[in-house]
mmCIF file with all atom_site columns, C-alpha atoms in Angstrom:
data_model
loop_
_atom_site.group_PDB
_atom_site.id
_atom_site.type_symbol
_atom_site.label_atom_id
_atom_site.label_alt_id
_atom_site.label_comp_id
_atom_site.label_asym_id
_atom_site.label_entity_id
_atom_site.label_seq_id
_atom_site.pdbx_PDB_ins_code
_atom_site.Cartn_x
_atom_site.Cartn_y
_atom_site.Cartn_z
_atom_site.occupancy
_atom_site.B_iso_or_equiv
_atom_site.pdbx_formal_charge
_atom_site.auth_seq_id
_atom_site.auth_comp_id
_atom_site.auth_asym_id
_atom_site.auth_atom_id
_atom_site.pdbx_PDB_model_num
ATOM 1   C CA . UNK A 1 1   ? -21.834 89.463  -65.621 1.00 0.00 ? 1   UNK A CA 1
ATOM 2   C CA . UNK A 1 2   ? -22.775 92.790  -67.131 1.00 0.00 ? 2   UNK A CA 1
ATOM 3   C CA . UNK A 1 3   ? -20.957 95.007  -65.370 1.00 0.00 ? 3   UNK A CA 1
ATOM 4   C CA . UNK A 1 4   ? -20.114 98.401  -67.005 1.00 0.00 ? 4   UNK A CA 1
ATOM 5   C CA . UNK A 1 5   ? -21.525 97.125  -70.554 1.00 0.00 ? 5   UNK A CA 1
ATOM 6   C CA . UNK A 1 6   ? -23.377 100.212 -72.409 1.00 0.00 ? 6   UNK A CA 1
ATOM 7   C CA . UNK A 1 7   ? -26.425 98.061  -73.020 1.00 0.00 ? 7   UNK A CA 1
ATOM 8   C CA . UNK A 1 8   ? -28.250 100.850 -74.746 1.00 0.00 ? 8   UNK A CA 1
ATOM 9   C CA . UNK A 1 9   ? -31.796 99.810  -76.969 1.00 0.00 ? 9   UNK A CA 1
ATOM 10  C CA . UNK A 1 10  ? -30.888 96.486  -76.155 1.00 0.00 ? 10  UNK A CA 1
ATOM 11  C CA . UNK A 1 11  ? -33.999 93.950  -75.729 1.00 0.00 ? 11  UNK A CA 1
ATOM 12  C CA . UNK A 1 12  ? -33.821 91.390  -72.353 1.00 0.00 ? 12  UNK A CA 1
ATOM 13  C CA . UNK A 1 13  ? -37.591 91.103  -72.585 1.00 0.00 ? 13  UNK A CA 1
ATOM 14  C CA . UNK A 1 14  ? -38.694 87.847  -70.568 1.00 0.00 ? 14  UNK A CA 1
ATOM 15  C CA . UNK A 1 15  ? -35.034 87.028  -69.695 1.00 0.00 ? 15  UNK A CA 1
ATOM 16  C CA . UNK A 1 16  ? -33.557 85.386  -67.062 1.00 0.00 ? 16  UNK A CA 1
ATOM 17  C CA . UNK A 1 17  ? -31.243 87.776  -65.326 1.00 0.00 ? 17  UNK A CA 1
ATOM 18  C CA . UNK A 1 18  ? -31.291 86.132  -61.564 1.00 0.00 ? 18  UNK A CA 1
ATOM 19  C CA . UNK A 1 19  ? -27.878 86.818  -59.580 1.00 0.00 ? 19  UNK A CA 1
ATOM 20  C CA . UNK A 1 20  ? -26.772 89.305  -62.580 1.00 0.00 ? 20  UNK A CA 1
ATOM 21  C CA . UNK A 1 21  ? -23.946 92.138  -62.074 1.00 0.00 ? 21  UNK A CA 1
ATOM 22  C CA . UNK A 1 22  ? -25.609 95.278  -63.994 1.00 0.00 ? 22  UNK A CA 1
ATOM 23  C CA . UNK A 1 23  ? -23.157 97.445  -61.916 1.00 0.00 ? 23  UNK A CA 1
ATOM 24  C CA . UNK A 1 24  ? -21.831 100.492 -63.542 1.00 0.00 ? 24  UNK A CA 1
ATOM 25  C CA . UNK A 1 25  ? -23.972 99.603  -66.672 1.00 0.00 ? 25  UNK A CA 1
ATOM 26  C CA . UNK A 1 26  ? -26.012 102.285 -69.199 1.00 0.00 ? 26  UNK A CA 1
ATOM 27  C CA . UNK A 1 27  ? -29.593 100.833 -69.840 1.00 0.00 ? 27  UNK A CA 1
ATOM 28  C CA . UNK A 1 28  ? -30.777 103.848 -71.766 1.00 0.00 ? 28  UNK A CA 1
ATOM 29  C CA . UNK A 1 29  ? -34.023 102.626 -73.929 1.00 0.00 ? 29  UNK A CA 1
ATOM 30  C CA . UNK A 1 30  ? -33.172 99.000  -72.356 1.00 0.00 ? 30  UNK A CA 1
ATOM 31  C CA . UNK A 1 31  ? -36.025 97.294  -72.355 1.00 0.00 ? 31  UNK A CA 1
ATOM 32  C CA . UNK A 1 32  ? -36.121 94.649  -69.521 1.00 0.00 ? 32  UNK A CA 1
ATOM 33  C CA . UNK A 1 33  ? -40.097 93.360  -69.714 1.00 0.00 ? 33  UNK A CA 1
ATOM 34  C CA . UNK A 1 34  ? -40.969 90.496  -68.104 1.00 0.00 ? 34  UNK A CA 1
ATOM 35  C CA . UNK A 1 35  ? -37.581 89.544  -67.298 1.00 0.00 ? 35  UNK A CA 1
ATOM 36  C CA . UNK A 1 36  ? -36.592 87.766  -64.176 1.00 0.00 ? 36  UNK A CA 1
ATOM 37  C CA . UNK A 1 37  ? -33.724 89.990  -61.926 1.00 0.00 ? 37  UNK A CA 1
ATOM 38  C CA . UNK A 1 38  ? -34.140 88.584  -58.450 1.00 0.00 ? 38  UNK A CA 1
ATOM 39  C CA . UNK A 1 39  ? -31.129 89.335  -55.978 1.00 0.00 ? 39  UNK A CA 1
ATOM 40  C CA . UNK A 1 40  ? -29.269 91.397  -59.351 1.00 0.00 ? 40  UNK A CA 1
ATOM 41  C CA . UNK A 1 41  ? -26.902 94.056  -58.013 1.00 0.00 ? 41  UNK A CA 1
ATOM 42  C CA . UNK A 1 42  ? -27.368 97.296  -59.880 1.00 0.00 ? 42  UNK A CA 1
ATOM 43  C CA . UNK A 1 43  ? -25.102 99.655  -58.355 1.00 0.00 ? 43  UNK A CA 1
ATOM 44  C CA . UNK A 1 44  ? -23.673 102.673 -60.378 1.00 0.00 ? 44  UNK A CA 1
ATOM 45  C CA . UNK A 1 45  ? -26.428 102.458 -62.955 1.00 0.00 ? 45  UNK A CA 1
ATOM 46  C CA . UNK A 1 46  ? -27.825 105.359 -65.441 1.00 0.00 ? 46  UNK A CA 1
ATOM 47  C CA . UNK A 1 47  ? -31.366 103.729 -66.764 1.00 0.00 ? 47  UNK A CA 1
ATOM 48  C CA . UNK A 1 48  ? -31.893 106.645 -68.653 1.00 0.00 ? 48  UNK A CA 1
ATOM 49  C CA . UNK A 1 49  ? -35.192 107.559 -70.532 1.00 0.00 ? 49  UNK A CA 1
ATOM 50  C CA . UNK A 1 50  ? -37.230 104.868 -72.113 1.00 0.00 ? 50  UNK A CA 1
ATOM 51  C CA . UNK A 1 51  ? -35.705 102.192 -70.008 1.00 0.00 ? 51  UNK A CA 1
ATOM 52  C CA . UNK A 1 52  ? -38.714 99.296  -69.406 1.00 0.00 ? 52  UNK A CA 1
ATOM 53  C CA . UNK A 1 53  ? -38.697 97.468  -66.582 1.00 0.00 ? 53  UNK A CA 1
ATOM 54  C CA . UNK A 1 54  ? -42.365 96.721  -66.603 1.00 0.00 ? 54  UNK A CA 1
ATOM 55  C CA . UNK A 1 55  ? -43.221 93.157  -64.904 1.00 0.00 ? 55  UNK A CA 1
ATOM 56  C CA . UNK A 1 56  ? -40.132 92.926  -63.855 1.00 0.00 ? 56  UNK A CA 1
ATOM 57  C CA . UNK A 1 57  ? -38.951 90.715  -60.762 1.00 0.00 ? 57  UNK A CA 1
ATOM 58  C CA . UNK A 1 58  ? -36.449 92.364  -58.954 1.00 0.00 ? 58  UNK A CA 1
ATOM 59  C CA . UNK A 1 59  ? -37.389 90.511  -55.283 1.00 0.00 ? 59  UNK A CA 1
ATOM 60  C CA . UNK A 1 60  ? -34.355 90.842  -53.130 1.00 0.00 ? 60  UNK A CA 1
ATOM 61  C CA . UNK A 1 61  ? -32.263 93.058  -55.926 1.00 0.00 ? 61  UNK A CA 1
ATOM 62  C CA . UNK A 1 62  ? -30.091 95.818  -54.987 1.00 0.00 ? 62  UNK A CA 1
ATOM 63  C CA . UNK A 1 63  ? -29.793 99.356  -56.327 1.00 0.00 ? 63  UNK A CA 1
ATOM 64  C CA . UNK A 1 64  ? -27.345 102.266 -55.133 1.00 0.00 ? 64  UNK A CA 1
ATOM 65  C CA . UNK A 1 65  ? -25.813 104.889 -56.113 1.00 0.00 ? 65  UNK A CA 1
ATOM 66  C CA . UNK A 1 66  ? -27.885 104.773 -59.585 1.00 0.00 ? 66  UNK A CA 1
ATOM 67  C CA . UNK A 1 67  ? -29.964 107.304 -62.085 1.00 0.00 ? 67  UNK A CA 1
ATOM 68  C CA . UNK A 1 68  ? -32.748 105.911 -62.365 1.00 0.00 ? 68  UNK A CA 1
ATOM 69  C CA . UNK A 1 69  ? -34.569 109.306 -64.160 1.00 0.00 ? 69  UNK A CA 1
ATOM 70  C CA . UNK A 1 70  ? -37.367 108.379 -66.877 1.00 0.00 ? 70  UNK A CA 1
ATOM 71  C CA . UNK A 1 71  ? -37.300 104.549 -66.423 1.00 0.00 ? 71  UNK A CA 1
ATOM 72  C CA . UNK A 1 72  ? -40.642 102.545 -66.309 1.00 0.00 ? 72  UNK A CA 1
ATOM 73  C CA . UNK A 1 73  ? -41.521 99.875  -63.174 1.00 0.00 ? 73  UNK A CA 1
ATOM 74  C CA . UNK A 1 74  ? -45.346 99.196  -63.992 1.00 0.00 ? 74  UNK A CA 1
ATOM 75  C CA . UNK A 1 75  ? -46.123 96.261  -62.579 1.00 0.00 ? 75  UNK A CA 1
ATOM 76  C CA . UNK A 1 76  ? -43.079 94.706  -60.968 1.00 0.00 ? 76  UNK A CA 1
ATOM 77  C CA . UNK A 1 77  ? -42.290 93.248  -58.277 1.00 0.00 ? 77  UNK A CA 1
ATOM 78  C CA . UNK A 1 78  ? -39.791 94.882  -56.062 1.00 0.00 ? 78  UNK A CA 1
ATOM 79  C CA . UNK A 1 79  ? -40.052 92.751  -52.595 1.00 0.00 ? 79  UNK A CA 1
ATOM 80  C CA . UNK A 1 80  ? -37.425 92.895  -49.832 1.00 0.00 ? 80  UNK A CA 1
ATOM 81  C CA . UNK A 1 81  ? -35.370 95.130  -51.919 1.00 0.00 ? 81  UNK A CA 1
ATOM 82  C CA . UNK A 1 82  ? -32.421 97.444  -50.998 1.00 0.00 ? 82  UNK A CA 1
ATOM 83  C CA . UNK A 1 83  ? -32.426 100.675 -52.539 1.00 0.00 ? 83  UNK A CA 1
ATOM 84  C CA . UNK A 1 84  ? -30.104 103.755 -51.657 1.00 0.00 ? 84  UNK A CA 1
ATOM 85  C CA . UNK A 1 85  ? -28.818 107.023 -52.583 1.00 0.00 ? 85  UNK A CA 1
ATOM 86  C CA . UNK A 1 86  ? -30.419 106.824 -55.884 1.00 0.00 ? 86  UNK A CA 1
ATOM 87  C CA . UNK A 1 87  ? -32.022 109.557 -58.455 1.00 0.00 ? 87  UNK A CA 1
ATOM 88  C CA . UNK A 1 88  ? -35.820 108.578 -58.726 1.00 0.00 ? 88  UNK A CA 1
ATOM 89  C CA . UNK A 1 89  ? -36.863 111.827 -61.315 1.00 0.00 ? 89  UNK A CA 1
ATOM 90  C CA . UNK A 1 90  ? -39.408 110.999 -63.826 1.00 0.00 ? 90  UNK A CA 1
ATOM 91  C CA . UNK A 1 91  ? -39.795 107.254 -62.910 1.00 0.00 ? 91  UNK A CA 1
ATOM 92  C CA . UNK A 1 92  ? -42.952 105.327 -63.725 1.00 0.00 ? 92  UNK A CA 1
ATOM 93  C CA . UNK A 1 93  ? -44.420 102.977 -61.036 1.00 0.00 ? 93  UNK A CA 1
ATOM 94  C CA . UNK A 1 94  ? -47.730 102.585 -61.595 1.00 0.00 ? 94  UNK A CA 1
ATOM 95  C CA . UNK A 1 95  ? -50.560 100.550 -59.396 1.00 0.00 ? 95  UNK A CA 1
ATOM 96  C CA . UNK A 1 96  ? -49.491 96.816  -59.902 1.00 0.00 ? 96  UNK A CA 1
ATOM 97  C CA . UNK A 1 97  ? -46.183 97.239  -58.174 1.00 0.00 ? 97  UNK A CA 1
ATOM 98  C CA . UNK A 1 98  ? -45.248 95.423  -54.953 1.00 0.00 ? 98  UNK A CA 1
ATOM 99  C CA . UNK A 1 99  ? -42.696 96.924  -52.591 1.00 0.00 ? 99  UNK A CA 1
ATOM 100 C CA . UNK A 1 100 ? -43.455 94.915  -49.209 1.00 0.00 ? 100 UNK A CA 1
ATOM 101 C CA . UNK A 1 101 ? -40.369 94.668  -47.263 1.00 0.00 ? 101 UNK A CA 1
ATOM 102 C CA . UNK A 1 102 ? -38.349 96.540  -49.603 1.00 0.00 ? 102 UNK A CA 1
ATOM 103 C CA . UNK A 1 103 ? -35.287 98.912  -48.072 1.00 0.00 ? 103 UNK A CA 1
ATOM 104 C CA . UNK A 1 104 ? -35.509 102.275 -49.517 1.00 0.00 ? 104 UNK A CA 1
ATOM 105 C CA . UNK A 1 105 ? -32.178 104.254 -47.267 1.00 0.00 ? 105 UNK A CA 1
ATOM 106 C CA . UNK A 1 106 ? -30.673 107.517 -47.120 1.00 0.00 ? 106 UNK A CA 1
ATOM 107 C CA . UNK A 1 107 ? -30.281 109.858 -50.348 1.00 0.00 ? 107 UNK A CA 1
ATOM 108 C CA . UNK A 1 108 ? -33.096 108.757 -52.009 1.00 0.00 ? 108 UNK A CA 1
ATOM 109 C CA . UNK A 1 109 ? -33.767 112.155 -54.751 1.00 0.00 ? 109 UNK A CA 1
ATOM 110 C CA . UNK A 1 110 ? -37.365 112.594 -57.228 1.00 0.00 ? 110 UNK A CA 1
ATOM 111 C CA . UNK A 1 111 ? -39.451 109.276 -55.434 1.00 0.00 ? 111 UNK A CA 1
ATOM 112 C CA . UNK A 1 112 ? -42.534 110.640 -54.517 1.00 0.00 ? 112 UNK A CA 1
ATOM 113 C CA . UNK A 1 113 ? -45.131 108.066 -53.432 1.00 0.00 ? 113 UNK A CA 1
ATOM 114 C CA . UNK A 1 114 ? -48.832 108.256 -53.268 1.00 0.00 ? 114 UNK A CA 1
#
């Protein structure tokens, strides 16, 4: 449990975060590459710039009521998960990333997909 830890430049590349509480938590520079997050709950989270999440399995993870402005998904895989009312500005997807039945709800702000 991780929940409101200030977890800023910390490394949690290739980790095994499954189940984890990141509610509440600052990931600023966080770099989370490679890392396994599936079904993590992320609610109340500032990412901040610079935070990697790059290859990142977040399959069946939750994220609300979060800034995610500036961080990095290139590559990960983001299947059947819930997202809502979240801040999307500045955030780095990239081809490689694989949303299928993810939940993106109400108050979504700065996602633009092409």
């Amino acid at each position: 449990r991780l929940s409101s830890a200030n977890l800023t430049s910390a490394s949690f590349r290739s980790a095994s975060l499954d189940r984890a509480d990141l509610s509440k938590a600052v990931l600023t520079k966080t770099d989370f590459s490679a890392a396994s997050m599936r079904c993590a709950t992320l609610n109340g989270v500032r990412f901040g710039a610079e935070a990697t999440l790059d290859k990142v399995n977040l399959d069946g993870s939750v994220i609300s009521d979060s800034n995610l402005g500036g961080a990095s998904f290139r590559g990960s895989s983001l299947k059947s998960m819930k997202v809502e009312n979240s801040i999307f500005d500045r955030v780095t997807l990239g081809s490689g990333t694989w949303f299928e039945g993810a939940y993106c709800g109400q108050g979504l702000q700065g996602l633009v997909v092409i």
